[in-house]
mmCIF file of C-alpha atoms in Angstrom:
data_model
loop_
_atom_site.group_PDB
_atom_site.id
_atom_site.type_symbol
_atom_site.label_atom_id
_atom_site.label_comp_id
_atom_site.label_asym_id
_atom_site.label_seq_id
_atom_site.Cartn_x
_atom_site.Cartn_y
_atom_site.Cartn_z
ATOM 1 C CA SER A 242 98.517 108.218 106.865
ATOM 2 C CA GLN A 243 100.878 105.598 105.525
ATOM 3 C CA GLN A 244 101.554 102.610 107.722
ATOM 4 C CA GLY A 245 104.224 101.089 105.515
ATOM 5 C CA GLU A 246 107.250 102.655 103.904
ATOM 6 C CA GLU A 247 109.250 100.881 101.230
ATOM 7 C CA ASP A 248 112.970 101.134 100.714
ATOM 8 C CA PRO A 249 114.485 101.783 98.252
ATOM 9 C CA GLN A 250 112.021 103.943 96.336
ATOM 10 C CA ALA A 251 113.614 102.821 93.073
ATOM 11 C CA LEU A 252 115.865 99.903 92.145
ATOM 12 C CA SER A 253 117.566 99.095 88.852
ATOM 13 C CA ILE A 254 119.249 95.717 88.287
ATOM 14 C CA GLN A 255 120.351 93.420 85.485
ATOM 15 C CA GLU A 256 118.378 90.376 84.453
ATOM 16 C CA GLY A 257 119.428 87.355 86.502
ATOM 17 C CA GLU A 258 120.314 89.369 89.604
ATOM 18 C CA ASN A 259 118.326 89.262 92.826
ATOM 19 C CA ALA A 260 116.151 92.185 93.917
ATOM 20 C CA THR A 261 115.495 92.990 97.561
ATOM 21 C CA MET A 262 112.879 95.450 98.739
ATOM 22 C CA ASN A 263 112.213 96.413 102.333
ATOM 23 C CA CYS A 264 109.116 97.609 104.130
ATOM 24 C CA SER A 265 108.702 99.143 107.558
ATOM 25 C CA TYR A 266 105.455 99.637 109.434
ATOM 26 C CA LYS A 267 104.428 101.411 112.615
ATOM 27 C CA THR A 268 101.863 99.443 114.605
ATOM 28 C CA SER A 269 101.095 95.817 115.419
ATOM 29 C CA ILE A 270 99.791 93.807 112.496
ATOM 30 C CA ASN A 271 97.737 90.705 111.799
ATOM 31 C CA ASN A 272 99.441 90.165 108.476
ATOM 32 C CA LEU A 273 101.549 91.904 105.872
ATOM 33 C CA GLN A 274 100.958 91.581 102.153
ATOM 34 C CA TRP A 275 102.987 92.354 99.048
ATOM 35 C CA TYR A 276 101.438 93.518 95.797
ATOM 36 C CA ARG A 277 102.780 94.199 92.333
ATOM 37 C CA GLN A 278 101.611 96.900 89.928
ATOM 38 C CA ASN A 279 102.539 97.084 86.275
ATOM 39 C CA SER A 280 102.532 100.605 84.859
ATOM 40 C CA GLY A 281 98.999 101.972 84.505
ATOM 41 C CA ARG A 282 97.360 98.800 85.787
ATOM 42 C CA GLY A 283 95.692 97.547 88.940
ATOM 43 C CA LEU A 284 97.553 95.836 91.769
ATOM 44 C CA VAL A 285 98.041 92.094 91.878
ATOM 45 C CA HIS A 286 98.436 90.224 95.155
ATOM 46 C CA LEU A 287 101.744 88.346 95.444
ATOM 47 C CA ILE A 288 102.037 86.925 98.930
ATOM 48 C CA LEU A 289 100.658 87.266 102.475
ATOM 49 C CA ILE A 290 102.668 86.594 105.619
ATOM 50 C CA ARG A 291 100.971 86.359 108.997
ATOM 51 C CA SER A 292 102.329 87.957 112.151
ATOM 52 C CA ASN A 293 103.297 84.549 113.591
ATOM 53 C CA GLU A 294 105.298 83.603 110.485
ATOM 54 C CA ARG A 295 108.908 84.589 109.867
ATOM 55 C CA GLU A 296 109.468 83.504 106.278
ATOM 56 C CA LYS A 297 107.383 82.474 103.312
ATOM 57 C CA HIS A 298 108.199 81.372 99.773
ATOM 58 C CA SER A 299 106.251 81.441 96.545
ATOM 59 C CA GLY A 300 108.140 80.500 93.394
ATOM 60 C CA ARG A 301 110.983 83.034 92.987
ATOM 61 C CA LEU A 302 109.594 85.184 95.811
ATOM 62 C CA ARG A 303 110.809 85.053 99.389
ATOM 63 C CA VAL A 304 109.244 87.215 102.079
ATOM 64 C CA THR A 305 110.535 87.653 105.604
ATOM 65 C CA LEU A 306 108.859 89.335 108.544
ATOM 66 C CA ASP A 307 110.527 90.670 111.685
ATOM 67 C CA THR A 308 107.817 91.859 114.066
ATOM 68 C CA SER A 309 110.377 93.023 116.640
ATOM 69 C CA LYS A 310 111.756 95.484 114.084
ATOM 70 C CA LYS A 311 108.377 96.072 112.425
ATOM 71 C CA SER A 312 109.864 95.297 109.042
ATOM 72 C CA SER A 313 109.489 92.939 106.104
ATOM 73 C CA SER A 314 111.521 92.218 103.016
ATOM 74 C CA LEU A 315 110.647 90.872 99.581
ATOM 75 C CA LEU A 316 113.338 89.050 97.647
ATOM 76 C CA ILE A 317 112.902 88.255 93.969
ATOM 77 C CA THR A 318 115.525 85.761 92.816
ATOM 78 C CA ALA A 319 116.884 85.398 89.277
ATOM 79 C CA SER A 320 114.983 88.467 88.120
ATOM 80 C CA ARG A 321 113.559 88.769 84.624
ATOM 81 C CA ALA A 322 112.705 91.797 82.491
ATOM 82 C CA ALA A 323 109.038 90.900 83.050
ATOM 83 C CA ASP A 324 109.509 91.571 86.792
ATOM 84 C CA THR A 325 109.766 95.294 86.009
ATOM 85 C CA ALA A 326 106.953 96.867 88.028
ATOM 86 C CA SER A 327 106.195 98.719 91.259
ATOM 87 C CA TYR A 328 105.986 96.651 94.419
ATOM 88 C CA PHE A 329 103.906 97.664 97.427
ATOM 89 C CA CYS A 330 103.671 96.330 100.931
ATOM 90 C CA ALA A 331 100.359 96.578 102.764
ATOM 91 C CA SER A 332 99.851 95.994 106.465
ATOM 92 C CA ASP A 333 96.689 94.794 108.150
ATOM 93 C CA ASN A 334 97.045 96.542 111.480
ATOM 94 C CA ALA A 335 95.007 94.517 113.925
ATOM 95 C CA GLY A 336 91.402 94.901 112.839
ATOM 96 C CA ASN A 337 91.838 97.997 110.736
ATOM 97 C CA MET A 338 91.951 98.351 106.992
ATOM 98 C CA LEU A 339 94.972 97.528 104.836
ATOM 99 C CA THR A 340 97.418 100.422 104.659
ATOM 100 C CA PHE A 341 99.726 100.631 101.661
ATOM 101 C CA GLY A 342 103.240 101.983 101.497
ATOM 102 C CA GLY A 343 104.638 104.244 98.795
ATOM 103 C CA GLY A 344 106.107 101.423 96.736
ATOM 104 C CA THR A 345 109.450 100.412 95.223
ATOM 105 C CA ARG A 346 109.837 100.892 91.478
ATOM 106 C CA LEU A 347 111.884 97.981 90.125
ATOM 107 C CA MET A 348 113.539 98.113 86.723
ATOM 108 C CA VAL A 349 115.102 94.893 85.420
ATOM 109 C CA LYS A 350 117.328 95.490 82.411
ATOM 110 C CA PRO A 351 117.638 92.698 79.828
ATOM 111 C CA ASP B 273 85.028 84.921 84.023
ATOM 112 C CA GLY B 274 85.188 86.183 87.596
ATOM 113 C CA GLY B 275 86.787 89.415 88.582
ATOM 114 C CA ILE B 276 86.449 93.087 89.273
ATOM 115 C CA THR B 277 85.857 95.605 86.524
ATOM 116 C CA GLN B 278 86.088 99.368 86.355
ATOM 117 C CA SER B 279 84.765 101.742 83.738
ATOM 118 C CA PRO B 280 85.564 103.855 81.952
ATOM 119 C CA LYS B 281 89.306 103.421 81.486
ATOM 120 C CA TYR B 282 89.714 107.172 80.923
ATOM 121 C CA LEU B 283 87.390 109.913 82.094
ATOM 122 C CA PHE B 284 87.493 113.623 81.435
ATOM 123 C CA ARG B 285 85.912 116.096 83.804
ATOM 124 C CA LYS B 286 85.012 119.681 83.132
ATOM 125 C CA GLU B 287 85.216 122.376 85.793
ATOM 126 C CA GLY B 288 82.273 122.169 88.207
ATOM 127 C CA GLN B 289 81.110 118.801 86.921
ATOM 128 C CA ASN B 290 80.367 115.691 88.957
ATOM 129 C CA VAL B 291 81.531 112.419 87.430
ATOM 130 C CA THR B 292 80.874 108.827 88.479
ATOM 131 C CA LEU B 293 83.345 105.954 88.244
ATOM 132 C CA SER B 294 81.924 102.463 88.033
ATOM 133 C CA CYS B 295 83.182 99.417 89.950
ATOM 134 C CA GLU B 296 81.580 95.982 89.654
ATOM 135 C CA GLN B 297 82.640 92.610 91.064
ATOM 136 C CA ASN B 298 81.260 89.108 90.622
ATOM 137 C CA LEU B 299 83.488 87.519 93.274
ATOM 138 C CA ASN B 300 80.728 87.580 95.916
ATOM 139 C CA HIS B 301 82.951 89.726 98.135
ATOM 140 C CA ASP B 302 81.426 91.637 101.028
ATOM 141 C CA ALA B 303 84.097 94.343 101.300
ATOM 142 C CA MET B 304 84.877 96.909 98.635
ATOM 143 C CA TYR B 305 87.301 99.835 98.541
ATOM 144 C CA TRP B 306 88.197 102.937 96.546
ATOM 145 C CA TYR B 307 91.767 104.226 96.380
ATOM 146 C CA ARG B 308 93.385 107.213 94.783
ATOM 147 C CA GLN B 309 96.910 106.972 93.349
ATOM 148 C CA ASP B 310 98.902 110.033 92.288
ATOM 149 C CA PRO B 311 101.900 109.655 89.936
ATOM 150 C CA GLY B 312 104.786 107.783 91.531
ATOM 151 C CA GLN B 313 102.915 107.465 94.819
ATOM 152 C CA GLY B 314 101.226 104.783 96.862
ATOM 153 C CA LEU B 315 97.517 104.228 97.395
ATOM 154 C CA ARG B 316 95.344 106.399 99.618
ATOM 155 C CA LEU B 317 91.979 105.136 100.811
ATOM 156 C CA ILE B 318 88.973 107.235 99.832
ATOM 157 C CA TYR B 319 85.985 105.153 100.984
ATOM 158 C CA TYR B 320 85.331 101.566 101.951
ATOM 159 C CA SER B 321 82.304 99.374 102.462
ATOM 160 C CA GLN B 322 82.271 96.248 104.619
ATOM 161 C CA ILE B 323 78.766 95.221 103.644
ATOM 162 C CA VAL B 324 75.920 96.300 101.398
ATOM 163 C CA ASN B 325 74.115 99.510 102.443
ATOM 164 C CA ASP B 326 77.033 100.538 104.635
ATOM 165 C CA PHE B 327 80.174 102.542 103.867
ATOM 166 C CA GLN B 328 82.795 104.531 105.758
ATOM 167 C CA LYS B 329 85.125 107.418 104.969
ATOM 168 C CA GLY B 330 88.782 106.659 104.432
ATOM 169 C CA ASP B 331 91.745 109.007 104.745
ATOM 170 C CA ILE B 332 90.830 111.373 101.881
ATOM 171 C CA ALA B 333 87.019 111.307 101.530
ATOM 172 C CA GLU B 334 86.478 115.048 101.069
ATOM 173 C CA GLY B 335 85.068 115.836 97.616
ATOM 174 C CA TYR B 336 83.994 112.233 96.992
ATOM 175 C CA SER B 337 80.811 110.242 97.582
ATOM 176 C CA VAL B 338 79.857 106.576 97.247
ATOM 177 C CA SER B 339 76.863 104.260 97.453
ATOM 178 C CA ARG B 340 76.551 100.523 98.078
ATOM 179 C CA GLU B 341 73.024 99.558 97.123
ATOM 180 C CA LYS B 342 74.074 96.189 95.698
ATOM 181 C CA LYS B 343 76.755 93.763 96.821
ATOM 182 C CA GLU B 344 78.320 93.731 93.351
ATOM 183 C CA SER B 345 78.528 97.470 92.807
ATOM 184 C CA PHE B 346 80.380 100.322 94.535
ATOM 185 C CA PRO B 347 80.302 103.485 92.375
ATOM 186 C CA LEU B 348 82.428 106.511 93.263
ATOM 187 C CA THR B 349 81.323 110.055 92.453
ATOM 188 C CA VAL B 350 83.966 112.745 92.199
ATOM 189 C CA THR B 351 82.139 115.960 93.020
ATOM 190 C CA SER B 352 82.920 119.529 92.039
ATOM 191 C CA ALA B 353 84.147 120.029 95.619
ATOM 192 C CA GLN B 354 87.218 117.911 94.809
ATOM 193 C CA LYS B 355 89.572 120.617 93.564
ATOM 194 C CA ASN B 356 92.403 118.366 92.430
ATOM 195 C CA PRO B 357 90.738 115.251 90.992
ATOM 196 C CA THR B 358 93.377 114.307 88.399
ATOM 197 C CA ALA B 359 94.611 110.870 89.490
ATOM 198 C CA PHE B 360 94.408 107.136 88.897
ATOM 199 C CA TYR B 361 91.458 105.592 90.776
ATOM 200 C CA LEU B 362 91.537 101.959 91.841
ATOM 201 C CA CYS B 363 88.672 99.857 93.133
ATOM 202 C CA ALA B 364 89.246 96.665 95.101
ATOM 203 C CA SER B 365 87.275 93.986 96.884
ATOM 204 C CA SER B 366 87.982 91.312 99.477
ATOM 205 C CA THR B 367 86.147 88.421 101.098
ATOM 206 C CA ASP B 368 86.770 89.803 104.538
ATOM 207 C CA TRP B 369 88.252 92.745 106.349
ATOM 208 C CA GLY B 370 92.039 92.927 106.150
ATOM 209 C CA GLY B 371 92.302 90.021 103.754
ATOM 210 C CA THR B 372 93.754 89.832 100.291
ATOM 211 C CA GLN B 373 92.367 92.527 98.045
ATOM 212 C CA TYR B 374 91.565 92.030 94.376
ATOM 213 C CA PHE B 375 91.956 95.116 92.232
ATOM 214 C CA GLY B 376 90.254 96.370 89.125
ATOM 215 C CA PRO B 377 92.247 97.787 86.187
ATOM 216 C CA GLY B 378 91.727 101.398 87.287
ATOM 217 C CA THR B 379 90.218 104.583 85.867
ATOM 218 C CA ARG B 380 92.385 107.544 84.964
ATOM 219 C CA LEU B 381 90.564 110.833 85.583
ATOM 220 C CA LEU B 382 91.732 113.944 83.802
ATOM 221 C CA VAL B 383 90.472 117.507 84.104
ATOM 222 C CA LEU B 384 89.774 119.539 80.971
#
């Protein structure tokens, strides 16, 4: 069963534009994490936001969390061609294992 | 050079054959995980282990088996009972339950 669902499933933008990806989840969480996957590779952890946090920044990444709506968003500012990848949210639902969503495939055109 | 490794990168399975995918980590992590990823899809949990000599079934354990005899190693066997094994298999580890997971590079399994 998938706890998180990403939206959109695919996103295509020009270099320099911002990219926003959304994630919804179903049950209460301890934290929510975002991962990146380049084609044919393993996942790389980007950022973790705890249930008592509302916003977190890391470089060009900004993550928000709205526990009342059970949703999170990942914003990548000033995107680069190298940001082309799939992005996954993963929720830690209160003592259970991480559950990954289906991912957003981001294409950044040079 | 710390990290998590998987081998082989590509694996071919014949009908009725069992194959074993290797996963090793030198991060001193207690928890380890196996996921299956189908093309264009997210990750589905096959098995996980919170500590050595213990492991639990995930969402799609049928046709798979694991062992955790050493902290560093968590091999996955794809048995002949798994009728649709073609997929990308990812191993991960974490210091604790629900924390950040560190992934290996993956093994792509193909059926001949």
